[in-house]
Coordinates of C-alpha atoms and ligand atoms in Angstrom, one line a residue:
M28 CA 11.4 -47.5 16.7
T29 CA 10.4 -44.8 14.3
K30 CA 10.0 -44.8 10.5
L31 CA 13.1 -43.4 8.7
A32 CA 11.4 -40.5 7.0
T33 CA 9.8 -39.4 10.3
A34 CA 13.0 -39.8 12.1
V35 CA 14.8 -37.6 9.6
G36 CA 12.2 -34.8 9.9
Q37 CA 12.5 -35.1 13.7
A38 CA 16.3 -35.0 13.6
L39 CA 16.2 -31.8 11.5
A40 CA 13.7 -30.2 13.9
D41 CA 15.9 -31.3 16.8
S42 CA 18.9 -29.6 15.0
G43 CA 17.1 -26.3 14.9
I44 CA 15.1 -26.3 11.6
T45 CA 11.9 -24.2 12.2
A46 CA 10.6 -23.7 8.7
A47 CA 10.1 -25.9 5.6
F48 CA 8.6 -25.1 2.2
G49 CA 7.6 -27.8 -0.2
V50 CA 5.2 -29.7 -2.4
V51 CA 4.3 -33.2 -1.2
G52 CA 4.5 -36.5 -3.1
N53 CA 5.3 -40.1 -2.6
G54 CA 9.0 -39.4 -2.1
N55 CA 8.6 -36.9 0.8
F56 CA 5.2 -37.2 2.3
L57 CA 6.3 -39.1 5.4
A58 CA 9.3 -36.8 5.8
V59 CA 7.0 -33.8 5.8
A60 CA 4.9 -35.5 8.5
G61 CA 8.1 -36.0 10.5
L62 CA 9.0 -32.3 10.2
I63 CA 5.5 -31.2 11.3
A64 CA 5.5 -33.7 14.2
G65 CA 8.8 -32.2 15.2
G66 CA 7.2 -28.7 15.4
V67 CA 8.5 -27.3 12.1
R68 CA 6.3 -24.7 10.4
Y69 CA 5.5 -26.3 7.0
V70 CA 4.3 -24.0 4.1
A71 CA 2.8 -25.8 1.2
A72 CA 4.0 -24.1 -2.0
R73 CA 2.2 -24.5 -5.4
H74 CA 5.3 -25.3 -7.4
E75 CA 8.7 -26.7 -6.3
G76 CA 10.4 -23.8 -8.2
G77 CA 8.6 -21.6 -5.7
A78 CA 9.5 -23.8 -2.7
I79 CA 13.2 -23.5 -3.3
A80 CA 13.0 -19.7 -3.8
M81 CA 11.0 -19.5 -0.5
A82 CA 13.7 -21.4 1.4
D83 CA 16.4 -19.2 -0.2
A84 CA 14.6 -16.0 0.7
Y85 CA 14.0 -17.2 4.2
Y86 CA 17.8 -17.6 4.5
R87 CA 18.5 -14.2 3.1
A88 CA 15.9 -12.5 5.4
T89 CA 16.9 -14.4 8.6
G90 CA 20.4 -15.9 8.2
D91 CA 18.9 -19.3 9.2
V92 CA 18.7 -22.4 7.0
A93 CA 15.2 -23.6 6.1
V94 CA 14.2 -26.9 4.4
C95 CA 12.9 -27.1 0.8
T96 CA 11.2 -30.5 0.3
T97 CA 10.2 -32.2 -2.9
T98 CA 9.3 -35.6 -4.1
Y99 CA 11.7 -37.5 -6.4
G100 CA 12.1 -36.9 -10.1
P101 CA 10.0 -34.0 -11.4
G102 CA 9.7 -32.6 -7.8
L103 CA 13.4 -32.1 -7.7
T104 CA 13.9 -31.0 -11.4
N105 CA 11.2 -28.4 -11.0
T106 CA 13.6 -26.6 -8.5
A107 CA 16.4 -26.2 -11.1
T108 CA 16.3 -22.4 -11.6
G109 CA 15.8 -21.5 -7.9
L110 CA 18.5 -24.0 -6.9
A111 CA 21.0 -22.6 -9.3
E112 CA 20.2 -19.1 -7.9
A113 CA 20.6 -20.3 -4.3
V114 CA 24.0 -21.9 -5.2
K115 CA 25.3 -18.7 -6.9
H116 CA 24.0 -16.5 -4.0
R117 CA 25.6 -19.0 -1.5
S118 CA 22.3 -19.3 0.4
G119 CA 22.1 -22.0 3.2
V120 CA 19.2 -24.2 2.1
L121 CA 18.6 -27.9 3.0
M122 CA 16.8 -29.8 0.2
L123 CA 14.9 -32.8 1.5
C124 CA 14.0 -34.8 -1.5
G125 CA 12.8 -38.2 -2.5
D126 CA 15.2 -40.3 -4.6
R127 CA 15.5 -43.6 -6.5
P128 CA 15.4 -46.7 -4.3
A129 CA 18.6 -47.9 -2.6
S130 CA 17.9 -51.3 -4.3
G131 CA 18.3 -49.8 -7.9
S132 CA 16.7 -47.4 -10.3
R133 CA 13.2 -47.6 -11.8
P134 CA 12.3 -46.5 -15.3
I135 CA 11.1 -43.2 -13.9
D136 CA 14.3 -42.3 -12.2
I137 CA 17.1 -40.0 -13.2
D138 CA 20.5 -39.6 -11.6
Q139 CA 19.5 -36.8 -9.1
T140 CA 23.1 -36.5 -7.8
V141 CA 24.4 -35.6 -11.2
F142 CA 21.4 -33.2 -11.7
A143 CA 22.2 -31.4 -8.4
A144 CA 25.9 -31.4 -9.1
A145 CA 25.3 -29.7 -12.5
L146 CA 23.7 -26.9 -10.7
G147 CA 26.5 -26.7 -8.2
A148 CA 24.8 -28.4 -5.2
Q149 CA 26.2 -31.3 -3.3
T150 CA 24.1 -34.3 -2.3
V151 CA 24.1 -36.4 0.9
R152 CA 22.3 -39.7 0.1
L153 CA 21.0 -41.7 3.0
V154 CA 22.3 -45.2 2.8
D155 CA 20.9 -47.1 5.7
P156 CA 18.5 -46.6 8.6
A157 CA 21.1 -46.8 11.3
S158 CA 23.0 -43.7 10.1
A159 CA 20.1 -41.7 8.8
R160 CA 19.7 -39.3 11.7
A161 CA 23.4 -38.5 11.8
A162 CA 23.6 -38.1 8.0
A163 CA 20.6 -35.7 8.2
A164 CA 22.2 -33.6 10.9
D165 CA 25.5 -33.5 9.0
A166 CA 23.8 -32.4 5.8
L167 CA 22.2 -29.6 7.7
G168 CA 25.6 -28.7 9.2
L169 CA 27.1 -28.5 5.7
A170 CA 24.3 -26.2 4.5
R171 CA 24.9 -24.0 7.5
T172 CA 28.6 -23.8 7.4
G173 CA 28.9 -23.4 3.6
P174 CA 26.6 -21.6 3.5
C175 CA 25.3 -23.5 0.5
P176 CA 22.4 -25.6 -0.7
V177 CA 22.7 -29.3 0.2
V178 CA 20.4 -32.0 -1.2
L179 CA 19.5 -34.7 1.4
S180 CA 18.3 -37.6 -0.7
L181 CA 15.8 -40.1 0.7
P182 CA 15.9 -43.4 -1.1
S183 CA 12.2 -44.4 -1.6
D184 CA 12.6 -47.9 -0.4
L185 CA 14.1 -46.8 2.9
L186 CA 11.3 -44.2 3.8
A187 CA 9.3 -46.6 6.0
A188 CA 12.3 -48.6 7.4
E189 CA 12.4 -48.7 11.1
V190 CA 15.1 -46.6 12.8
P191 CA 16.2 -46.9 16.4
A192 CA 15.0 -44.0 18.6
G193 CA 17.5 -41.5 20.0
A194 CA 18.7 -37.9 19.6
V195 CA 21.6 -37.1 17.3
T196 CA 23.9 -34.2 16.9
G197 CA 25.8 -33.4 13.7
S198 CA 29.6 -33.6 13.5
V199 CA 30.1 -30.8 10.9
A200 CA 32.1 -27.9 12.5
P201 CA 32.3 -24.5 11.0
A202 CA 35.5 -24.0 8.9
A203 CA 38.0 -21.6 10.4
R204 CA 37.9 -18.2 8.7
P205 CA 41.4 -17.5 7.2
L206 CA 43.4 -14.7 8.9
P207 CA 45.0 -12.3 6.5
A208 CA 48.7 -12.6 5.6
A209 CA 50.8 -9.8 7.1
A210 CA 52.4 -9.0 3.7
Q211 CA 49.0 -8.5 2.1
I212 CA 47.9 -6.2 5.0
G213 CA 51.1 -4.3 4.6
A214 CA 50.5 -3.8 0.8
A215 CA 47.0 -2.6 1.4
L216 CA 48.2 -0.1 4.0
D217 CA 50.8 1.1 1.6
A218 CA 48.0 1.9 -0.9
L219 CA 45.9 3.6 1.8
A220 CA 48.8 5.6 3.1
H221 CA 49.1 7.4 -0.3
A222 CA 45.3 7.7 -0.8
R223 CA 43.8 11.2 -1.0
R224 CA 40.3 10.0 -1.7
P225 CA 39.8 6.4 -0.2
L226 CA 36.5 4.6 -0.6
L227 CA 35.6 1.6 1.5
L228 CA 33.0 -0.5 -0.3
A229 CA 31.2 -3.3 1.6
G230 CA 29.3 -6.3 0.1
L231 CA 27.3 -9.1 1.5
G232 CA 30.5 -10.9 2.7
A233 CA 31.2 -7.9 4.9
W234 CA 27.7 -8.1 6.3
R235 CA 27.9 -11.8 6.9
S236 CA 31.2 -11.4 8.7
G237 CA 29.9 -8.6 11.0
A238 CA 32.4 -6.2 9.5
A239 CA 30.3 -3.0 9.4
K240 CA 31.6 -1.5 12.6
P241 CA 35.4 -2.1 12.0
I242 CA 35.0 -0.8 8.4
A243 CA 33.2 2.3 9.6
A244 CA 35.9 2.8 12.2
L245 CA 38.6 2.4 9.6
G246 CA 36.8 4.9 7.5
D247 CA 36.8 7.4 10.3
R248 CA 40.5 6.8 10.9
L249 CA 41.3 7.4 7.2
G250 CA 38.7 10.0 6.4
A251 CA 37.3 7.6 3.8
L252 CA 33.9 7.6 2.3
L253 CA 31.7 4.5 2.5
A254 CA 29.5 2.7 0.1
T255 CA 27.8 -0.7 -0.2
T256 CA 26.8 -3.1 -3.0
L257 CA 23.1 -3.3 -3.7
M258 CA 22.9 -6.5 -1.7
A259 CA 24.5 -4.9 1.4
G260 CA 22.4 -1.8 1.2
G261 CA 21.7 -0.1 4.6
L262 CA 25.0 -1.4 6.1
F263 CA 26.2 2.2 6.8
N264 CA 22.9 3.9 7.2
E265 CA 24.1 5.4 10.5
S266 CA 27.1 7.1 9.0
P267 CA 26.8 10.6 7.4
W268 CA 29.7 9.6 5.2
S269 CA 27.8 6.8 3.3
L270 CA 27.2 7.3 -0.4
G271 CA 24.7 4.5 -0.4
I272 CA 24.7 1.9 -3.2
C273 CA 27.7 1.7 -5.6
G274 CA 26.6 0.6 -9.0
G275 CA 24.0 1.1 -11.6
F276 CA 21.5 2.5 -9.0
S277 CA 23.9 5.2 -7.7
P278 CA 22.4 8.6 -8.1
P279 CA 24.4 10.7 -10.5
R280 CA 26.0 12.9 -7.8
A281 CA 27.0 9.9 -5.7
A282 CA 28.4 8.2 -8.8
E283 CA 30.5 11.3 -9.5
I284 CA 32.0 11.2 -6.0
I285 CA 32.6 7.4 -6.3
G286 CA 34.4 8.1 -9.6
D287 CA 36.7 10.5 -7.8
A288 CA 38.1 7.8 -5.4
D289 CA 41.7 7.0 -5.9
V290 CA 41.9 3.9 -3.7
V291 CA 38.9 1.6 -3.4
V292 CA 39.0 -1.2 -0.8
A293 CA 36.1 -3.7 -1.4
F294 CA 35.3 -5.9 1.6
G295 CA 33.3 -9.1 0.9
A296 CA 32.1 -7.8 -2.5
S297 CA 32.5 -9.8 -5.7
L298 CA 32.7 -6.5 -7.7
S299 CA 30.1 -7.8 -10.1
D300 CA 29.3 -6.0 -13.4
F301 CA 26.4 -4.4 -11.6
T302 CA 28.5 -3.0 -8.8
L303 CA 31.1 -1.7 -11.3
H304 CA 28.2 -0.5 -13.6
G305 CA 29.7 -2.2 -16.6
G306 CA 33.1 -0.7 -15.8
K307 CA 31.8 2.9 -15.8
I308 CA 31.7 3.8 -12.1
L309 CA 35.3 3.7 -10.9
S310 CA 38.0 5.9 -12.2
P311 CA 40.3 3.9 -14.5
Q312 CA 43.2 5.3 -12.4
A313 CA 41.8 4.1 -9.0
A314 CA 43.7 1.3 -7.3
V315 CA 41.3 -1.5 -6.3
V316 CA 42.0 -3.7 -3.3
Q317 CA 39.7 -6.7 -2.8
V318 CA 39.3 -8.3 0.6
D319 CA 37.6 -11.7 0.3
L320 CA 37.7 -15.3 1.5
A321 CA 38.6 -16.2 -2.1
V322 CA 42.3 -16.5 -2.8
A323 CA 42.1 -15.1 -6.3
P324 CA 40.5 -11.8 -7.4
T325 CA 36.9 -12.0 -8.8
A326 CA 37.1 -9.0 -11.1
D327 CA 39.7 -7.8 -13.7
R328 CA 39.8 -4.4 -11.9
V329 CA 41.4 -5.8 -8.8
D330 CA 45.1 -4.6 -8.3
L331 CA 45.6 -6.3 -4.9
C332 CA 43.9 -9.2 -3.3
V333 CA 43.8 -9.6 0.5
T334 CA 42.6 -13.1 1.4
G335 CA 40.8 -13.1 4.7
D336 CA 37.6 -12.6 6.7
A337 CA 36.3 -9.1 6.0
S338 CA 36.0 -8.3 9.7
A339 CA 39.5 -9.6 10.6
V340 CA 41.0 -7.6 7.7
A341 CA 39.2 -4.4 8.6
C342 CA 40.5 -4.7 12.2
A343 CA 44.1 -5.5 11.0
L344 CA 44.0 -2.4 8.7
L345 CA 42.7 -0.3 11.5
D346 CA 45.5 -1.5 13.8
G347 CA 48.1 -1.0 11.0
A348 CA 46.8 2.6 10.3
N349 CA 47.2 3.4 14.0
A350 CA 50.6 1.8 14.2
R351 CA 51.8 3.7 11.2
G352 CA 50.2 6.9 12.4
L353 CA 48.3 7.5 9.2
T354 CA 46.4 10.8 9.2
A355 CA 42.8 11.3 7.9
C356 CA 42.6 12.9 4.5
A357 CA 40.4 15.9 3.6
W358 CA 38.0 14.1 1.3
R359 CA 35.0 14.1 3.7
A360 CA 35.1 17.9 4.1
E361 CA 35.5 18.4 0.3
A362 CA 32.5 16.1 -0.5
A363 CA 30.2 16.9 2.4
E364 CA 27.9 19.4 0.5
K365 CA 27.5 17.1 -2.5
I366 CA 26.8 14.1 -0.3
G367 CA 23.9 15.9 1.3
R368 CA 22.2 16.4 -2.1
A369 CA 23.1 13.0 -3.6
G370 CA 19.8 11.1 -3.3
W371 CA 17.5 10.3 -6.3
E372 CA 14.8 12.4 -4.7
H373 CA 16.9 15.4 -5.5
E374 CA 17.1 14.6 -9.2
P375 CA 14.7 16.6 -11.3
Y376 CA 12.7 14.7 -14.0
H377 CA 9.8 15.4 -16.4
D378 CA 6.7 13.6 -15.1
A379 CA 5.5 11.5 -18.0
S380 CA 2.2 10.4 -16.3
T381 CA -0.9 10.5 -18.4
A382 CA -4.6 10.2 -17.4
T383 CA -4.4 6.4 -17.6
R384 CA -0.8 5.5 -16.9
I385 CA 1.5 6.7 -14.1
D386 CA 5.2 7.6 -14.4
P387 CA 7.1 4.8 -12.5
R388 CA 9.3 7.5 -10.8
T389 CA 6.2 9.4 -9.5
L390 CA 4.7 6.1 -8.4
S391 CA 7.8 5.0 -6.6
M392 CA 8.6 8.3 -5.0
T393 CA 5.0 8.6 -3.7
L394 CA 5.1 5.0 -2.4
A395 CA 8.4 5.8 -0.6
G396 CA 6.4 8.0 1.7
L397 CA 3.6 5.4 2.2
L398 CA 5.5 2.1 2.7
P399 CA 5.7 0.7 6.3
R400 CA 9.1 1.5 7.8
E401 CA 9.5 -2.0 9.2
R402 CA 9.6 -3.9 5.9
T403 CA 11.4 -6.5 3.9
L404 CA 11.6 -5.6 0.3
V405 CA 11.6 -8.6 -2.1
T406 CA 12.1 -7.9 -5.7
D407 CA 11.8 -10.0 -8.9
G408 CA 14.0 -9.2 -11.8
G409 CA 13.4 -7.0 -14.8
H410 CA 13.8 -3.4 -16.0
F411 CA 11.5 -2.1 -13.2
I412 CA 14.0 -3.1 -10.4
G413 CA 15.6 0.3 -10.8
W414 CA 12.6 2.1 -9.3
P415 CA 12.4 0.4 -5.9
A416 CA 16.2 0.2 -5.7
M417 CA 16.5 4.0 -6.4
Y418 CA 13.7 5.2 -4.2
W419 CA 13.1 2.7 -1.3
P420 CA 16.3 2.4 0.8
A421 CA 16.8 -0.7 2.8
S422 CA 17.2 -0.5 6.6
D423 CA 19.8 -3.3 6.6
P424 CA 21.0 -6.0 4.2
S425 CA 18.5 -8.6 5.5
A426 CA 15.7 -6.2 4.5
L427 CA 16.4 -6.6 0.8
V428 CA 15.8 -10.0 -0.9
F429 CA 16.6 -9.5 -4.6
T430 CA 15.5 -12.9 -6.0
G431 CA 17.1 -14.2 -9.1
A432 CA 19.9 -11.6 -9.2
A433 CA 22.8 -14.1 -9.0
F434 CA 21.5 -16.4 -11.8
Q435 CA 19.7 -13.5 -13.6
S436 CA 16.3 -15.1 -13.5
I437 CA 12.9 -13.5 -13.4
G438 CA 9.8 -15.1 -11.9
L439 CA 10.9 -15.8 -8.3
G440 CA 9.4 -12.7 -6.7
F441 CA 6.1 -14.0 -5.3
A442 CA 7.9 -17.1 -3.9
G443 CA 10.6 -15.0 -2.4
A444 CA 8.0 -12.9 -0.7
V445 CA 6.6 -16.0 0.9
G446 CA 10.0 -17.0 2.4
A447 CA 10.6 -13.5 3.6
A448 CA 7.0 -13.3 5.1
V449 CA 7.5 -16.5 7.0
G450 CA 11.1 -15.6 8.2
R451 CA 10.3 -12.0 9.2
A452 CA 6.6 -12.0 10.2
D453 CA 7.5 -9.0 12.4
R454 CA 8.0 -6.9 9.2
T455 CA 5.6 -6.1 6.3
T456 CA 6.8 -7.9 3.2
V457 CA 6.8 -5.6 0.2
V458 CA 7.3 -7.4 -3.1
A459 CA 7.9 -5.5 -6.3
L460 CA 7.5 -7.3 -9.7
G461 CA 7.1 -6.6 -13.4
D462 CA 4.1 -8.0 -15.1
G463 CA 6.3 -10.6 -16.9
G464 CA 7.9 -11.9 -13.7
A465 CA 4.5 -11.8 -11.9
L466 CA 2.8 -14.0 -14.5
M467 CA 5.8 -16.4 -14.5
G468 CA 5.6 -16.9 -10.8
L469 CA 1.9 -16.4 -10.4
P470 CA 1.1 -19.7 -8.5
E471 CA 2.9 -18.4 -5.5
L472 CA 0.7 -15.3 -5.2
E473 CA -1.9 -17.7 -4.0
T474 CA 0.6 -19.0 -1.4
L475 CA 1.5 -15.5 -0.3
I476 CA -2.2 -14.5 0.1
R477 CA -2.8 -17.8 2.1
I478 CA 0.1 -17.4 4.5
A479 CA 1.2 -13.7 4.8
E480 CA 0.2 -11.7 7.9
S481 CA 1.2 -8.5 6.2
A482 CA 2.3 -8.2 2.6
L483 CA 2.1 -5.4 0.0
V484 CA 2.5 -6.4 -3.7
V485 CA 3.5 -3.7 -6.2
I486 CA 3.3 -4.8 -9.8
Y487 CA 4.9 -2.4 -12.3
D488 CA 2.7 -3.3 -15.3
D489 CA 4.2 -1.9 -18.6
A490 CA 2.4 -4.7 -20.5
A491 CA 5.7 -5.9 -21.8
Y492 CA 9.0 -7.6 -21.1
G493 CA 10.3 -4.1 -20.6
A494 CA 14.0 -5.0 -20.2
E495 CA 14.0 -6.7 -23.5
V496 CA 12.0 -3.9 -25.2
H497 CA 14.5 -1.3 -24.0
L498 CA 17.5 -3.4 -24.9
Y499 CA 16.4 -4.4 -28.4
G500 CA 13.9 -1.7 -29.5
P501 CA 16.6 0.8 -30.1
L502 CA 18.3 -1.6 -32.6
G503 CA 15.2 -1.6 -34.7
T504 CA 14.6 -5.2 -33.9
D505 CA 11.0 -6.5 -34.0
I506 CA 9.9 -6.2 -30.4
S507 CA 6.5 -7.9 -30.8
P508 CA 7.6 -11.1 -28.9
A509 CA 8.1 -8.9 -25.8
V510 CA 4.9 -6.9 -26.0
F511 CA 1.5 -7.9 -24.4
G512 CA -1.7 -6.3 -23.3
D513 CA -2.4 -5.2 -19.8
T514 CA -3.2 -7.9 -17.3
D515 CA -6.0 -7.4 -14.7
F516 CA -3.7 -8.3 -11.8
A517 CA -6.1 -6.6 -9.3
G518 CA -8.9 -8.9 -10.5
V519 CA -6.7 -12.0 -10.3
A520 CA -5.6 -11.0 -6.8
R521 CA -9.1 -10.4 -5.6
S522 CA -10.2 -13.8 -6.9
L523 CA -7.4 -15.4 -4.8
G524 CA -8.5 -13.5 -1.6
A525 CA -6.4 -10.4 -1.5
T526 CA -7.5 -6.7 -1.4
A527 CA -6.4 -5.0 -4.6
V528 CA -6.6 -1.8 -6.6
T529 CA -5.6 -0.7 -10.0
V530 CA -3.3 2.3 -9.9
R531 CA -3.3 4.8 -12.8
T532 CA -2.8 8.0 -10.9
V533 CA -1.4 9.0 -7.5
D534 CA -5.0 9.4 -6.3
D535 CA -5.5 5.7 -6.7
L536 CA -3.2 5.1 -3.8
T537 CA -5.8 6.4 -1.3
A538 CA -6.8 2.8 -0.6
L539 CA -3.2 2.0 0.4
R540 CA -3.4 4.6 3.1
A541 CA -6.6 3.0 4.5
W542 CA -4.7 -0.4 4.6
R543 CA -1.9 1.2 6.4
D544 CA -4.3 2.7 8.9
Q545 CA -5.6 -0.8 9.6
D546 CA -2.1 -2.0 10.6
C547 CA -1.3 -3.4 7.1
R548 CA -3.0 -6.7 7.8
G549 CA -3.3 -9.4 5.1
T550 CA -2.2 -9.0 1.5
F551 CA -2.8 -5.8 -0.5
V552 CA -2.0 -5.7 -4.2
L553 CA -1.3 -2.6 -6.2
D554 CA -1.7 -3.3 -9.9
C555 CA 0.1 -0.3 -11.3
K556 CA -0.3 0.6 -14.9
I557 CA 3.0 2.4 -15.6
V558 CA 4.1 4.6 -18.6
P559 CA 6.1 2.0 -20.5
D560 CA 8.8 4.2 -22.1
V561 CA 10.5 5.8 -19.1
I562 CA 13.9 4.1 -19.0
A563 CA 15.9 3.8 -15.9
K564 CA 19.4 5.2 -16.1
Y565 CA 21.1 2.0 -14.9
L566 CA 19.9 0.3 -18.1
S567 CA 20.1 3.2 -20.6
D568 CA 23.7 3.9 -19.5
I569 CA 25.1 0.4 -20.4
R570 CA 22.7 -1.1 -22.9
G571 CA 25.4 -2.2 -25.3
H572 CA 27.4 -3.8 -22.5
I573 CA 24.4 -5.8 -21.3
R574 CA 23.5 -6.9 -24.8
A575 CA 27.1 -8.2 -25.2
G576 CA 26.5 -10.5 -22.2
G577 CA 27.1 -8.3 -19.2
A578 CA 24.9 -8.4 -16.1
Ligands
TPP625 C1 13.6 -17.3 -16.4 C2 14.0 -16.1 -17.3 N1 13.4 -16.1 -18.5 C3 13.7 -15.0 -19.3 C4 14.6 -14.0 -18.9 C5 14.9 -12.9 -19.8 N2 14.3 -11.6 -19.3 C6 15.0 -10.8 -18.6 S1 14.2 -9.4 -18.1 C7 12.8 -10.0 -18.9 C8 11.5 -9.2 -18.9 C9 10.9 -9.0 -17.6 O1 9.6 -8.4 -17.8 P1 8.8 -7.9 -16.5 O2 8.8 -8.8 -15.4 O3 7.5 -7.4 -17.0 O4 9.7 -6.6 -16.0 P2 10.1 -5.3 -16.9 O5 11.4 -5.6 -17.6 O6 9.0 -5.0 -17.9 O7 10.2 -4.2 -15.9 C10 13.0 -11.2 -19.5 C11 12.0 -12.0 -20.2 C12 15.1 -14.2 -17.6 N3 16.0 -13.3 -17.1 N4 14.8 -15.2 -16.8

């Protein structure tokens, strides 16, 4: 016989869980002991809001579900923002949380199932010792197949109940991926048959379905150009016909080419406000075909919806193009020269650096040549995100973890870096943050320094909530609620055990070279004092749209 909480931890380990992030308390201490006994790597976070972002980032960087574990009540409610983000991003995360007793609520309890449901997460509540292992394995199966966050609730009066020994396998099978309807494929081929400048745009859904190769092959067949959403960056790195990211971060020349497309087929991309750059990037005349598992379009711009797995649809379109004998258009040859000069590094700018503050473009471009090639880039949210997104290309979609993007939260960057560092210890984790997001999530800098084998922290310190300043300053609004003094992040980081330097000029990056020469071991913090009034194009272009509630 084993105690229930230990048996649940063991069942999760037996079912393939290898990493867990959490904060312990009365509701989950025994379960954590069970996870550790089962061989799971447990990382102690400093705040449950960090623990959930760690598990989410682990999923994004590896494709594997990790556990986020909390005690009941405040332990779970502390996860609210990160949990909503994980739901909206569709990250596979298993929450292992204490809950009110099976025998009835205490004065301290809330209805945790309702709480989780309000954030979009489903709950599996253990009801008796005999079925506990199977329920745990099923909850994990749901998180994997969703993929989605699932809360596995541990009633506090069952934690120490005795459970019969024995291994258990879950009964949740992956849902079959829908095959596209022939009529929809036919309609998409009709659109492509008349296209003179077809663009194939791939999002995270395309990456998750393994559609990169068939999409690239379809592109070759049609003479189409390729692009990705920010989240799927790097998917077509091997193709000379890739325009990189479509959206607010597109360099002007790439955006011009994207604007010339007359038919756009979006595979596994929700066509968010960001990808469409507030409606500015695609030609109003372009026909937009959306390929997605969803049955209804997710953006107003969609003219035709093809419901199906991105990979299956790309293959069906390729077969159809062959069967119809479609010929490749001339767009690639027409655009070749412009594509070769499309990167941000080719865009001239006036360097606004002073003796005490560095231009964020100069900083980011210099860092681009210094960052380890094998890296996972984790970013927080804020105005600064433009700089890493513009200058530091991702090697593949798992190499970018943009925390908080789906729910539009700042403050999850340090925690995301912990999840990525645990999941991909073979890569250096590079985390970029603004000073606002860094201070909001500061407790997990301690966790990062404690656990990371190789991490580089880049803080873009403009001594302000820059995004808010740039949005509301031009309206003449009082911006003082968004303006602060500089923070000595280097001093804070050193006190927590990291190596750190304050960067005011390019010369201050010499210490980074030394760290690289020593194999990038441990955590290195760059506290970069940037010129505050250089505005990234993605923001200045569509300020009015964003203020009106856009992304
Ligand atoms: C949890 C949360 N609180 C507030 C906001 C509103 N907000 C969006 S960007 C931003 C400023 C971020 O400042 P910082 O991290 O310094 O980055 P910067 O914009 O200066 O580059 C704020 C407060 C938010 N998105 N999420």
